Short mmCIF file of C-alpha atoms in Angstrom, two decimals:
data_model
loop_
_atom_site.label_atom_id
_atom_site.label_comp_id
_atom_site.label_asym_id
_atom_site.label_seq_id
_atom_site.Cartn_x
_atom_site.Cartn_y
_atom_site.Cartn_z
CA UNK A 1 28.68 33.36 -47.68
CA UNK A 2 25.71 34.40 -49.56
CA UNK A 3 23.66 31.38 -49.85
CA UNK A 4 23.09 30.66 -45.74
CA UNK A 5 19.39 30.51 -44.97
CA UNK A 6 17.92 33.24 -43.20
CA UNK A 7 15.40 32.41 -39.98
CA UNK A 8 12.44 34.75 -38.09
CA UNK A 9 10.76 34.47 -34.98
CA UNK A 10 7.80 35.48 -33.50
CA UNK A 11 7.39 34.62 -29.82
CA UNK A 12 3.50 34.87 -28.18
CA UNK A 13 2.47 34.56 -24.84
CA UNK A 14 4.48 34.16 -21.56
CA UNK A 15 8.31 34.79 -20.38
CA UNK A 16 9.11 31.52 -20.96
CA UNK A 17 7.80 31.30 -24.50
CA UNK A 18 10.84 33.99 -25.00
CA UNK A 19 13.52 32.28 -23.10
CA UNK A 20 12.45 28.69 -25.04
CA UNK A 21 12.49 31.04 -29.02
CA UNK A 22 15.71 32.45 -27.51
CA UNK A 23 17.60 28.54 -26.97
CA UNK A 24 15.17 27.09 -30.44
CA UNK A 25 17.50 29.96 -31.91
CA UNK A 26 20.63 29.72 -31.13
CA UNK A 27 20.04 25.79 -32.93
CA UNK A 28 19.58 27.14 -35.65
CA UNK A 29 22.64 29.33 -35.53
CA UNK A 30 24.40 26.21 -34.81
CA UNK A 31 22.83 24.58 -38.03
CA UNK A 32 24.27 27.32 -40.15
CA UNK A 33 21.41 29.51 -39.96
CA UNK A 34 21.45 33.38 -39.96
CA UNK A 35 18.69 34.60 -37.52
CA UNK A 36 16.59 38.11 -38.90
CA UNK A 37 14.31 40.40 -38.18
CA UNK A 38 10.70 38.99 -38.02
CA UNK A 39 10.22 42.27 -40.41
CA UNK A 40 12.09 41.22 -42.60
CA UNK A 41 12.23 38.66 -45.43
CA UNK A 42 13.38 34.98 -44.33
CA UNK A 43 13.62 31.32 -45.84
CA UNK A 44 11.81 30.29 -42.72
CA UNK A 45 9.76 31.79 -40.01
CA UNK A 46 9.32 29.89 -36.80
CA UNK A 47 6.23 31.04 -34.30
CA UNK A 48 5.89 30.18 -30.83
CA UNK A 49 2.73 30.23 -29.90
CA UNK A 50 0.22 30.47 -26.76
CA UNK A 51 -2.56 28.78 -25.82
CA UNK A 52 -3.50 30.92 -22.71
CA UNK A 53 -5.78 32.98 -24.20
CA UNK A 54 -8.58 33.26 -26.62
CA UNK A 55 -6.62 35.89 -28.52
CA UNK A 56 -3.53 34.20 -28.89
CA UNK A 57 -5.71 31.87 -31.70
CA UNK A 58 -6.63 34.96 -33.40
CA UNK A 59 -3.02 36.39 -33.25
CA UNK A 60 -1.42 33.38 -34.74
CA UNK A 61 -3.19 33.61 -37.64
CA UNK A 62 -2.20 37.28 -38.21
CA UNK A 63 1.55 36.20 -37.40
CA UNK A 64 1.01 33.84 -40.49
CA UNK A 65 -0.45 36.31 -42.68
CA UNK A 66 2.48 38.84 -41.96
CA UNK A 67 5.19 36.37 -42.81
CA UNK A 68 3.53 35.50 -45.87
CA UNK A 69 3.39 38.75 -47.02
CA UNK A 70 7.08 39.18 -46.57
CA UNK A 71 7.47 36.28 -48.52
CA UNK A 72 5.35 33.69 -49.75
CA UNK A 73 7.81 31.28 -50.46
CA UNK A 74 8.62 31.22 -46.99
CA UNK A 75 8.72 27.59 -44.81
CA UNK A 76 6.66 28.53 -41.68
CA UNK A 77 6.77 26.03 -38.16
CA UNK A 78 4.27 26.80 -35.47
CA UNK A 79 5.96 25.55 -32.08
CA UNK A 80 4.82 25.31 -28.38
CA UNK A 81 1.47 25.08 -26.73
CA UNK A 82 -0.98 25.48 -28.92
CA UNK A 83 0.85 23.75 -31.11
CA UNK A 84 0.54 20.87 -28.67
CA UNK A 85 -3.21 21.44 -27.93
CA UNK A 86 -4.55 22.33 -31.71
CA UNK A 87 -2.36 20.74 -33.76
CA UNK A 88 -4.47 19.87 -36.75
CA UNK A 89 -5.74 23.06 -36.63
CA UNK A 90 -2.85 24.95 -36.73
CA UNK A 91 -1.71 22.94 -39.53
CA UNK A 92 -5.12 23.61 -41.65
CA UNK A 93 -3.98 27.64 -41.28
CA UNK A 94 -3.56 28.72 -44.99
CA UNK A 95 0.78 28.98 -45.13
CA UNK A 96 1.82 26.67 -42.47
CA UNK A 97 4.32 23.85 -42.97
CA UNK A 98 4.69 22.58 -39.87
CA UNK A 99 3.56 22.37 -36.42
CA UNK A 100 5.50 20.45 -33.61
CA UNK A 101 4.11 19.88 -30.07
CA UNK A 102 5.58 19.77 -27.00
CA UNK A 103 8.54 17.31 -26.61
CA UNK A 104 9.37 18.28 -30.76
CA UNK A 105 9.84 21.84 -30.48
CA UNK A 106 13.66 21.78 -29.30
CA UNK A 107 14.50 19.60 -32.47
CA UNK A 108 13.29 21.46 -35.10
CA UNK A 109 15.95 21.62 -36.84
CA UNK A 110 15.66 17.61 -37.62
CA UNK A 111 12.69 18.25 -39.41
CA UNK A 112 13.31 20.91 -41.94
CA UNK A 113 15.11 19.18 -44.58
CA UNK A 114 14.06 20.55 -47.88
CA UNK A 115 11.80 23.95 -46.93
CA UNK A 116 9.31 23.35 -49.71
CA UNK A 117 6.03 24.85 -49.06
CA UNK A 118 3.60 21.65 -48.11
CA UNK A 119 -0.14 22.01 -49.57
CA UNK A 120 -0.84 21.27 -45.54
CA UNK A 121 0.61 21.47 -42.49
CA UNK A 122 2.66 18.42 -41.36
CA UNK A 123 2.21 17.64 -37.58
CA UNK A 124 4.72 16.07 -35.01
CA UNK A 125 2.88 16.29 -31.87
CA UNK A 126 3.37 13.69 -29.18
CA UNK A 127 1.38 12.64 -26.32
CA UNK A 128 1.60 15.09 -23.77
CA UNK A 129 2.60 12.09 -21.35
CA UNK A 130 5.89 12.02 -23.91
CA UNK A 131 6.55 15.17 -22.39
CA UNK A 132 8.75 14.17 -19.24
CA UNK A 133 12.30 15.14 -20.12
CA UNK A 134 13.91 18.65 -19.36
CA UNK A 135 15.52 21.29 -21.92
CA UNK A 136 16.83 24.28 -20.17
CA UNK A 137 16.64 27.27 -21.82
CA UNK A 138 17.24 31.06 -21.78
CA UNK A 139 16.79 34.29 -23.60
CA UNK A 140 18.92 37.31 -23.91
CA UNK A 141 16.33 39.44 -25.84
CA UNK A 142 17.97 43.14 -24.64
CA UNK A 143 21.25 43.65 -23.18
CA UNK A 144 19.52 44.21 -19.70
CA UNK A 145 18.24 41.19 -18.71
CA UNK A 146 17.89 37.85 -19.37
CA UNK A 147 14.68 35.49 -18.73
CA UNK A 148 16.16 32.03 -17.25
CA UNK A 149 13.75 28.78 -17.31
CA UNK A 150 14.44 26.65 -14.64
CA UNK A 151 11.05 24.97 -14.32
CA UNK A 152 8.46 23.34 -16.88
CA UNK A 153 5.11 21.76 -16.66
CA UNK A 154 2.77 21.39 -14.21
CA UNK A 155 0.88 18.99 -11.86
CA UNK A 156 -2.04 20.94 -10.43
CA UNK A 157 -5.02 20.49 -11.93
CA UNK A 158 -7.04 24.16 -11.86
CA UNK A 159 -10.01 23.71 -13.69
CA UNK A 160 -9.42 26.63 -16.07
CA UNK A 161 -6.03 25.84 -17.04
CA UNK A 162 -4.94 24.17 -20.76
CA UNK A 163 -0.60 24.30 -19.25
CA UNK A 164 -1.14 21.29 -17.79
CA UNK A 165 -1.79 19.20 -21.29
CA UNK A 166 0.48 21.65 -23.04
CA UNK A 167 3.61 21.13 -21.30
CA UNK A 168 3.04 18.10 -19.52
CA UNK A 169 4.03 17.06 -15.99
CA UNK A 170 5.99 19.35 -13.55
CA UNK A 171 9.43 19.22 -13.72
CA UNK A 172 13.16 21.01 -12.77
CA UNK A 173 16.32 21.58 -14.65
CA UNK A 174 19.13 20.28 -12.73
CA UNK A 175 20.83 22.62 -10.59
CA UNK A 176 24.22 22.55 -11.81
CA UNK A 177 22.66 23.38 -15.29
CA UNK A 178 21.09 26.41 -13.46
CA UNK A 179 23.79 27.77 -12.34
CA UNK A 180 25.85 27.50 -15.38
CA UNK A 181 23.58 28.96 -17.75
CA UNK A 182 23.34 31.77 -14.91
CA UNK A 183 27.35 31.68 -15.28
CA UNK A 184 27.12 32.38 -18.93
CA UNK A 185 24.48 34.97 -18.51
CA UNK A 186 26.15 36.84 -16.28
CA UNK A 187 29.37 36.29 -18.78
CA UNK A 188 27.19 38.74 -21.36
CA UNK A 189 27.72 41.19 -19.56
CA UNK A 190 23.45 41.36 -18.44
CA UNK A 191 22.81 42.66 -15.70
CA UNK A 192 19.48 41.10 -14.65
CA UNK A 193 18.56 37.29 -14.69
CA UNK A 194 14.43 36.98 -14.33
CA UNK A 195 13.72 33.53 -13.03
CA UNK A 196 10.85 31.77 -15.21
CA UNK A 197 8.90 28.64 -15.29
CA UNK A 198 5.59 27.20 -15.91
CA UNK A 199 4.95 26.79 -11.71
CA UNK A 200 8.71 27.82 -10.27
CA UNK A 201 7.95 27.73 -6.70
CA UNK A 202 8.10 23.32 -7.41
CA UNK A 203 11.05 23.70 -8.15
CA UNK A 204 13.58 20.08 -7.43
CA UNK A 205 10.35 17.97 -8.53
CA UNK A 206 11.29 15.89 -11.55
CA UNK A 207 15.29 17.31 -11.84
CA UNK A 208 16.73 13.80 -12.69
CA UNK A 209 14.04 13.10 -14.78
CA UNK A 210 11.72 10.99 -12.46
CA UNK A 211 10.20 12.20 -9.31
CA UNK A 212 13.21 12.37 -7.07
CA UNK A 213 14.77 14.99 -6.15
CA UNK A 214 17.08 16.87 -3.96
CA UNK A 215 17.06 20.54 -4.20
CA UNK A 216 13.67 22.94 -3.31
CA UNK A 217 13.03 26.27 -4.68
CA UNK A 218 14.51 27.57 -1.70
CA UNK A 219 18.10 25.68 -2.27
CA UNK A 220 17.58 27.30 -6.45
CA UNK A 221 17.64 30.78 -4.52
CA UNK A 222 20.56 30.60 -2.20
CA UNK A 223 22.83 28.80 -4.74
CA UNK A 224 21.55 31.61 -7.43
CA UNK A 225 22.49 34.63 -4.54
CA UNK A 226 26.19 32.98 -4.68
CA UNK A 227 26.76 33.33 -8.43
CA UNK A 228 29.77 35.65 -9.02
CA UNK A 229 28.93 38.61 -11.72
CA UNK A 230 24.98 38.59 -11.33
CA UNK A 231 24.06 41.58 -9.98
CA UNK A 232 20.12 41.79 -9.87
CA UNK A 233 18.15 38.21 -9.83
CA UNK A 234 14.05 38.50 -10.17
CA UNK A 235 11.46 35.92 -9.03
CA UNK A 236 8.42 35.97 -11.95
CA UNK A 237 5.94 34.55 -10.51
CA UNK A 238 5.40 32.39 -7.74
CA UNK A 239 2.04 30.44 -6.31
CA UNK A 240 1.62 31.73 -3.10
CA UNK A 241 1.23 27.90 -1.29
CA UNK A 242 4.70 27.56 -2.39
CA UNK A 243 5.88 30.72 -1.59
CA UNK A 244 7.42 29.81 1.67
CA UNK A 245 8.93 32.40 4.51
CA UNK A 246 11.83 30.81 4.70
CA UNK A 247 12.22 32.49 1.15
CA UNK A 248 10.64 35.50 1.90
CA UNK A 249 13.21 36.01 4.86
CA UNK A 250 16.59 35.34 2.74
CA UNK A 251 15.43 37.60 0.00
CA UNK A 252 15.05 40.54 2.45
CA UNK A 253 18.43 39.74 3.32
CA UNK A 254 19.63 38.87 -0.09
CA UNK A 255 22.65 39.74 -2.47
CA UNK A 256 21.09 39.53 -5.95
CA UNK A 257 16.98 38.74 -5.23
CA UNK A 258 15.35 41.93 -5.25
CA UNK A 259 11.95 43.02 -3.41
CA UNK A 260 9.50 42.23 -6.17
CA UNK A 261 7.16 39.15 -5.89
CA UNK A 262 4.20 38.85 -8.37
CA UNK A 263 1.92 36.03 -6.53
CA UNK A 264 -0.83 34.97 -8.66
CA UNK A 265 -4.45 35.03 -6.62
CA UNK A 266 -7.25 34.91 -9.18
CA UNK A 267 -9.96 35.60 -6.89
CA UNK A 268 -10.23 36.54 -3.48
CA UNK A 269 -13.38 34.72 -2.84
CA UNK A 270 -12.77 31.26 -1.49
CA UNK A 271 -15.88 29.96 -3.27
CA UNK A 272 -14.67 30.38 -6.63
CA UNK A 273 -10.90 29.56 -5.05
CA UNK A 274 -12.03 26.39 -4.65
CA UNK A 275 -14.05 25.85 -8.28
CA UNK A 276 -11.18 27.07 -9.46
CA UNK A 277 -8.99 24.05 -7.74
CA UNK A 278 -6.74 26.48 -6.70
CA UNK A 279 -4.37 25.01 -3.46
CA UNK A 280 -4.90 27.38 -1.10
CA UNK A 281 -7.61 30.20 0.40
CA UNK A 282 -7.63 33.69 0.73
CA UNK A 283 -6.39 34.31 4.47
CA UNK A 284 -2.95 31.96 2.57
CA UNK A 285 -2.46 34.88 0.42
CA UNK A 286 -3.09 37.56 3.68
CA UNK A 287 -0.54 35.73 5.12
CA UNK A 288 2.06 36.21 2.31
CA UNK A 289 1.19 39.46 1.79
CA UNK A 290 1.65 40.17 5.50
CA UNK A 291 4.84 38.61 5.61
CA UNK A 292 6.44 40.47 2.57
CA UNK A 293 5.25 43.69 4.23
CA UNK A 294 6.88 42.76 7.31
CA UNK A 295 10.72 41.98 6.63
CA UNK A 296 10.75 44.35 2.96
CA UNK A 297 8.27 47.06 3.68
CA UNK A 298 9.27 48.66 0.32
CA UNK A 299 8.44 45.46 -1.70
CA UNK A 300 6.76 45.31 -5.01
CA UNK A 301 3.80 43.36 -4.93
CA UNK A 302 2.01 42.08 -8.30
CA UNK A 303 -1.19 40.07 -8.38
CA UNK A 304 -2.59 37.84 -11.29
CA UNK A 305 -6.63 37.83 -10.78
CA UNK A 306 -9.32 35.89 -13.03
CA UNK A 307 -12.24 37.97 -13.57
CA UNK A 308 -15.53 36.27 -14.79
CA UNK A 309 -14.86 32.90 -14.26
CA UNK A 310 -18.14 30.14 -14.34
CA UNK A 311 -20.47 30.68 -11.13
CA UNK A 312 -18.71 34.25 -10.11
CA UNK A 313 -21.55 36.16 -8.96
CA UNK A 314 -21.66 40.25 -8.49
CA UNK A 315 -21.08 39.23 -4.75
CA UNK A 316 -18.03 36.82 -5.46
CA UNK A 317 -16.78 39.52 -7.83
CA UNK A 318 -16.93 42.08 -5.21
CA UNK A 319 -15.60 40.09 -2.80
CA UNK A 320 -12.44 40.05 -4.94
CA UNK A 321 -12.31 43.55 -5.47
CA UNK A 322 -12.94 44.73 -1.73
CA UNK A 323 -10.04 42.05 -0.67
CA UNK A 324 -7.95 43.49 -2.92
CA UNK A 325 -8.67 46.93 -2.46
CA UNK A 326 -7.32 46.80 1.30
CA UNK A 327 -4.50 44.37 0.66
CA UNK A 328 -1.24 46.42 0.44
CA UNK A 329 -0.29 45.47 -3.42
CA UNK A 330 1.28 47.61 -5.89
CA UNK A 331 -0.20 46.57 -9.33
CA UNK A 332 -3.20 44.01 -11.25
CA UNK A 333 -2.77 41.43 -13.89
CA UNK A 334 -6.03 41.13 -15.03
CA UNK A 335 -7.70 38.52 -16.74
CA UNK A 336 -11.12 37.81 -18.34
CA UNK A 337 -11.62 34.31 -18.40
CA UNK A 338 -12.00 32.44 -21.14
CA UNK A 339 -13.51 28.92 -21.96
CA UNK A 340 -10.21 26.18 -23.11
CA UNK A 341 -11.73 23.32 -24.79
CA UNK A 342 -10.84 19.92 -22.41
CA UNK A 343 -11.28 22.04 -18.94
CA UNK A 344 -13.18 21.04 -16.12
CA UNK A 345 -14.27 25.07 -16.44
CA UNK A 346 -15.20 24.63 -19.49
CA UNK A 347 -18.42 22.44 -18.79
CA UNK A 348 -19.23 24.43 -15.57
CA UNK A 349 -22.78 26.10 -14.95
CA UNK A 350 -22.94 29.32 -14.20
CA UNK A 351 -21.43 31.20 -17.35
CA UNK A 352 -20.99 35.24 -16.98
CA UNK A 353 -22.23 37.09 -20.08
CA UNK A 354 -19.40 38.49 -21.92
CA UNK A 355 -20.36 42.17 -21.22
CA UNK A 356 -19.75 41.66 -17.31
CA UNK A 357 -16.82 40.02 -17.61
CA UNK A 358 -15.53 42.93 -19.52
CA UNK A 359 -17.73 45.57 -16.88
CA UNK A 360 -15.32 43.49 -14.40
CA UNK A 361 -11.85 43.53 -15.85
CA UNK A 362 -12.14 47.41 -16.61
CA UNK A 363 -13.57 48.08 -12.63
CA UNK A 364 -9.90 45.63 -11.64
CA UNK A 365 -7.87 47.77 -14.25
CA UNK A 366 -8.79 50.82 -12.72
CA UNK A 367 -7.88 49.61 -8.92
CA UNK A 368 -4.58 48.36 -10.60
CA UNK A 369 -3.84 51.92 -11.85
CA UNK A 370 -4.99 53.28 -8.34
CA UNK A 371 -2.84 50.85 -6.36
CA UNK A 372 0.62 51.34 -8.71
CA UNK A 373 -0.12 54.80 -8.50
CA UNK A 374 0.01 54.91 -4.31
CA UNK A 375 2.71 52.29 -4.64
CA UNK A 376 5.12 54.62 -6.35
CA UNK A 377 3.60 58.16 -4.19
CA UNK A 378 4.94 55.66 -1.52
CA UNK A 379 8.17 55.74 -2.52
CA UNK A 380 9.07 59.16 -3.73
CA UNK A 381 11.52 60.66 -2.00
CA UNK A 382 13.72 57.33 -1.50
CA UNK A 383 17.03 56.28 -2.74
CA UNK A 384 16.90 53.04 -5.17
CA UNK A 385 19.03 51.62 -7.81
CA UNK A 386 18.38 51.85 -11.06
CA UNK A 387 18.94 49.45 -13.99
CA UNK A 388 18.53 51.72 -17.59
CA UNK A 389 17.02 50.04 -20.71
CA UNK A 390 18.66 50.72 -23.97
CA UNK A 391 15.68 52.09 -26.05
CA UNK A 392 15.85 56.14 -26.82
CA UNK A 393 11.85 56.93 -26.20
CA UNK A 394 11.06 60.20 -27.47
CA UNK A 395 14.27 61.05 -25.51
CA UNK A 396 14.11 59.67 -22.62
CA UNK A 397 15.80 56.73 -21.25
CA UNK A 398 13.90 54.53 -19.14
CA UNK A 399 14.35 51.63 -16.06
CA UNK A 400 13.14 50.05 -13.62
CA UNK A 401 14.33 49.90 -9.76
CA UNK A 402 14.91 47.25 -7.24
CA UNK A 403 11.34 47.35 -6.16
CA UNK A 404 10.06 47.52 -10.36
CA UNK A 405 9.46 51.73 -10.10
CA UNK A 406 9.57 52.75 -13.78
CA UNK A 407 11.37 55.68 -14.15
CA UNK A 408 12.66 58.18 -16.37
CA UNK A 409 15.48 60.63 -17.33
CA UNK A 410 16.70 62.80 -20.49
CA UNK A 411 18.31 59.92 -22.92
CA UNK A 412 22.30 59.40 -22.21
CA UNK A 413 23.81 56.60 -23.86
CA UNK A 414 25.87 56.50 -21.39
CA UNK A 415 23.61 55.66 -19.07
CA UNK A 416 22.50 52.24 -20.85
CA UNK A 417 22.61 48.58 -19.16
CA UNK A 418 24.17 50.60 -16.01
CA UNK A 419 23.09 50.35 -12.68
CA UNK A 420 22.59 53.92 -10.92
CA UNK A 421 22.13 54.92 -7.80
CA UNK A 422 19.05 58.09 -7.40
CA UNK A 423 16.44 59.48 -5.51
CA UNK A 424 12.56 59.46 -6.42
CA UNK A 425 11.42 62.77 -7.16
CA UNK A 426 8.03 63.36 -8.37
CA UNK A 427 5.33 60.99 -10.99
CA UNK A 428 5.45 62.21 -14.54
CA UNK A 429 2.16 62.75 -16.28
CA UNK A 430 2.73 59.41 -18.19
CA UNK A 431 3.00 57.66 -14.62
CA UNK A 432 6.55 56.66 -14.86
CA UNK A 433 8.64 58.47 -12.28
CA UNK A 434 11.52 61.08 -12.74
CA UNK A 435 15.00 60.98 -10.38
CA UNK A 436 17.78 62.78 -9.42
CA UNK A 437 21.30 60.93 -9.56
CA UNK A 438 22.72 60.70 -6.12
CA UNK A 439 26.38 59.98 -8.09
CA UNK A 440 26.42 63.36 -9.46
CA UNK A 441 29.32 61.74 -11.73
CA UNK A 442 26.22 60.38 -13.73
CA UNK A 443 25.01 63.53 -14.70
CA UNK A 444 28.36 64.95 -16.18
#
């Protein structure tokens, strides 16, 4: 069958940008569609796009350029959120066909009847309002894990934030669909499921569509922990209001959930906490910090922190870092804000030059080294599991444990999409850490 229509895809931005390409996908399988390489030369190239940061504009446009190279014949759709924000400008991007918003992306197959080129873009993009119904998704990108949406949307209302008129109001996939897409995961023989939403700690809010609902983020966990054939289950990121102990408790006594939380904070000063619109204050995230420490002392801890945002002053800024500097963490995600057209932030006084926002970000970048550095000198010497990647990297095989140590060891096929058991030895040069296999079988 010669003449079926080849389709690319080019995800940006966040985990569930890749679990939402991975379900747009396997539509267009069902449509009759052969899926390719981005690389290589397609009838139609699909991009997912981002609308989080300033350089996911800049990006798109490259993504565009690349595909037309391959072939300039192609029929190119931009999906997702800033295809929902910046529709029209999207669409004015020399090579684009179409752009569909938020509620339009999961039907794109409806609209790509003939794949002539268009002079411009055509635009489906509802009212974000529109966007109130659920479509679960996931991705099985490698054959090690698998990112599962459960959430999408968002009610808060941080002043910074665009996700909130991207993807519309907050709500759940239905638990039952949960599970079974964690069924048919686990039936793919992958042996980690990543949990992923736009805010997943509200989880239950909107899962039959309206505001009712039944089930809390807590029930998602301990039905999750009971699904036969999953053998490692990751929370991505969590906010820590909703981050309750109740949760913290039954994943230090888990199955599946392993010790890794990443909690966003974006500043530690409670001024700018509260410019920011942010639901809680510093001495919350203390507390969940504290907490973690207490029941899973060997607990990853990841942070997501805002650096430069409108009115953040040398003394908010070090505020941030000095609260962060004796917090036991284990790594940074760093951010340098950046102004989103239709943001409260956005029209704030107070702007930080560009040059200390950037000063900023590389002083938090180099705690973040610092603090994943004395995260994984804390554990050497222990005995974790393992879960190996399948990429040979200059021939080594890499993977992460339990607790999200990277390590490494000489390549073994053998060794891929297994879980081992070893020992932490001693940090590599490159940072990642090298083991010794407690099985000795693995070594044979």
């Amino acid at each position: 069958m010669e003449n079926r229509k080849k389709v690319a895809f080019y995800t940006l931005g966040c985990k569930l940008n890749f679990s939402e390409t991975s379900t747009i996908a396997r539509n267009f399988n069902d449509e009759g569609f052969d899926r390719v390489d981005f690389e290589e030369i397609a009838d139609i190239y699909v991009i997912n796009t981002c609308s989080v940061t300033e350089n996911a504009d800049k990006q798109f446009k490259q993504v565009v350029k690349k595909a037309m190279k391959l072939n300039d014949k192609a029929f190119v759709a931009a999906v997702g959120c800033y295809a929902q924000l910046k529709p029209e400008e999207l669409a004015a991007v020399d090579g684009v066909d179409l752009v569909l918003g938020a509620t339009e992306k999961f039907k794109i197959t409806d609209y790509i009847n003939d794949l002539s080129k268009n002079d411009m873009g055509e635009v489906h993009s509802c009212e974000i309002a529109e966007a109130d119904f659920y479509v679960g998704s996931y991705s099985i990108g490698d054959r090690t894990r698998a990112f599962l949406k459960v959430q999408d949307g968002c009610d808060y209302k941080c002043t910074y934030c665009t996700i909130p008129l991207a993807r519309g109001i907050s709500r759940s996939d239905a638990l039952e669909n949960v599970l079974q897409n964690a069924k048919e995961i686990s039936a793919q023989n992958i042996k980690e499921i990543v949990l992923t939403g736009v805010n997943i700690g509200d989880y239950g809010k909107g899962e039959f569509g309206n505001k009712k609902h039944e089930h809390t983020f807590l029930d998602l966990v301990q039905a999750l922990d009971k699904v036969d054939g999953i053998e490692r289950l990751r929370i991505s990121s969590i906010e820590p209001n909703l981050l309750k102990n109740e949760t913290i408790d039954f994943v230090s006594k888990s199955r599946t959930f392993v010790p890794h939380f990443h909690i966003p904070l974006q500043s530690g000063s409670n001024d700018i906490l509260k410019l920011m619109k942010r639901r809680y204050l510093r001495e919350v995230y203390t507390e969940r910090v504290n907490k973690i420490r207490e029941v899973m002392p060997h607990a990853c801890i990841g942070v997501d922190v805002i650096v430069g945002f409108p009115g953040e002053t040398d003394e908010h800024f070090l505020e941030t870092y000095h609260f962060l500097n004796e917090m036991d963490i284990s790594y940074l995600h760093v951010f340098t804000y950046s102004e989103r057209d239709n943001t409260e932030a956005a029209n704030m006084p107070g702007i930080v030059s560009a040059n200390v926002r950037a000063k900023r970000s590389k002083m938090l970048r180099g705690l973040s080294v610092k603090k994943r550095r004395a995260f994984y000198e804390s554990q050497l010497g222990s005995n974790r599991t393992v879960l190996f990647e399948s990429e040979n990297k200059e021939g080594y095989i890499h993977g992460f444990t339990e607790n999200y140590v990277k390590v490494k060891t000489p390549w073994n096929p053998e060794l891929v999409n297994t879980l081992q058991e070893i020992n932490l030895t001693k940090i590599d040069e490159d940072g990642s850490v090298r083991l010794e296999f407690i099985n000795k079988l693995a070594e044979a």
